[in-house]
Amino acid sequence: MESSSSTCNYGDNEHPRSIIHIDIDCFYAQVEMLRNPELRTVPLGIQQKNIIVTSNYEARNYGVQKCMLVSDALKTCPNLKLVNGEDLHDYRAASNKIFELLQTWKCPVEKLGMDENFIDVTKLVEEKLKCVHIESVTHSGHIYNESGIECLCGCHTRLKVASQLANEIRQKIYDELGFTTCAGIAHNKLLAKLVCPLHKPNNQTTICPEHATEFMSTLQSVRFIPSIGLKTTETLISHKIISVTDLQQVPLDILKKHFSSDMAVRLKNLSLGEDNTPVKQTGKPQSIGLEDSFKTVSVKSEVEDKFCALLQRLLILVREDGRIPVSLRVTLRKKDAKRLSSHRESRQCQISPSIFIITNGSLTVTNVGQQKLMTIIMRLFNKLIDLSKPFHLTLVGLAFTKFQERMTGRSSIVNYLMNDISVQSVLNLQNDCDTSASSMDYSAASPSSSTTTDLSDAEVEPSPKKPKKVTWIAKRRCLSKEEVASPSKLKVGELRLNSKELEKVSELRLNSRDRSLTPRASPAKDNLSDASDTMKDIAEGGNCDDCPSYVDKEVFNALPDEMQQELKVMWKNPTSSGMTRSSPRTMNKAKPNTLLKYFVPHK
Ligand code: TTP
Ligand code: MG
């Protein structure tokens, strides 16, 4: 933990980190203004349902505020230009571009919602300091309460360098993407986020550690401290701890009576502006989902239409993400008319990766594939709803919840190929939608974003997680000797999933299975994966001594000798290598991720 003292600790490196928080100014409005520059000079409101979710600064000058009712906003500013912002596609795309750009500084970047990011520039600052005279370093932008006192740990100089970096980053975002931004610079995430909006729009503010406690006491409500949610606020208020100053002054022992010991310490530290949570590099989301809420739907065909519309939009998100989903979740919010309450229920099942096809590096789903998905969705729906009785829904949701993991076969050849791929795939990592509860849920209590709206198609926002391994199946194409001689030359794009060909093999089987599945004999089993069936098809007919007939000889011959030898050994001793090729029955049980897959003749 960082020091609990609000004064500087001379001699110790008490404030070693340099953190930047970047927030895009009137984000959705800027996306619209970049799309249509005519909107720049008029007051603009972005509307979702009957709410203004944001407005440009022109409109804010008239008093239009975030989360205002459209009717009120129009009273405040009759010439307000309204743009519908319910389709989040372009906002999400812009958000991803900003995140990608921030990666170029090679520092940890944590995405927080659509338009906020933390960047830990500690290492970069240290590097910069090696090449400059400390006396020549100046602050860029505003400083919160500049006092002239120097902390001997050197944090002031580091924060000055960080403020220069923040300026550089903001300039690059503007030059390359056209967005103006605000930044907060501090030695921790809490303070960086909180000072970020002090000089809006298009500016930045640095706070030094000695002002942390005093700055925190300017926050009127404990609710404004990121990570203090509604429930904690209620508990604090019920014990007459309302302002941040109240929290600073209440003895820890008293806090411990109402919260766990860890929580009490955490609350106390936060009130003093102390926060040691790290900037966690954001990876791909654990799930990708969409929801649609409405007053009520009680007819199955209407539900089907809603799911169909959601699926179309979800497939766009999945295509952008690039990973192949293997699990689908359906969520419903049921209205209990008797109790006047509602509750959510979900069901999920595995789906066949072969529904997804990679065409020119892009993930697509054929019409047949979409029908298959709709069949699965409606089957899950039927499990959630007893159709013999009336039902009332107020929300439907769809999410792909698991993605194909990279293969981890025991074969050394697979590992040999994969090591390189994993390195290359880091470059391909893209962040998509999002963030909610990280170790510290900053979005929850931000004064600006605490109000949530029950919007149609609201994003399902999974937590930022570690980067996921990239999923792949080697494409069975002929590689030149040069290409395979060094695995490092294998392109990720070529090694990524190419289920189209597998699909060709398995399509017939799938179709016949589908027919027999409706209605399914065993409703308990939702795993529709046909990978093992594919393997079965592939394996039938192989009887060559060294090189089975199902192997594409051209591909085999193009492999380095070392690999050829290893494969031959494996074919000779299928059991010891974990591969069998004897009977279709055995193959059916084979794990889908065996090396065999890569040697199917290219049809
Ligand atoms: P914010 O960063 O809170 O707002 P902003 O970027 O529009 O404005 P500011 O200049 O004050 O930073 O939110 C980012 C986007 O999130 C915003 O453009 C619209 C969207 N949003 C919602 O969809 N619902 C909400 O309740 C809020 C507050 C924002
Ligand atoms: Mg913003």
XYZ file of C-alpha atoms in Angstrom, residues 71 83 113 170 235 258 411 459 462 584 590:
11
model
C -38.257 17.241 -23.898
C -29.020 12.695 -33.697
C -15.927 1.992 -20.838
C -3.616 13.784 -26.768
C -24.268 2.048 4.201
C -19.765 -1.643 9.347
C 2.623 -32.751 -30.130
C -24.245 -3.202 -24.126
C -17.882 -7.886 -19.606
C -13.956 -44.584 -37.263
C -10.370 -38.312 -30.863
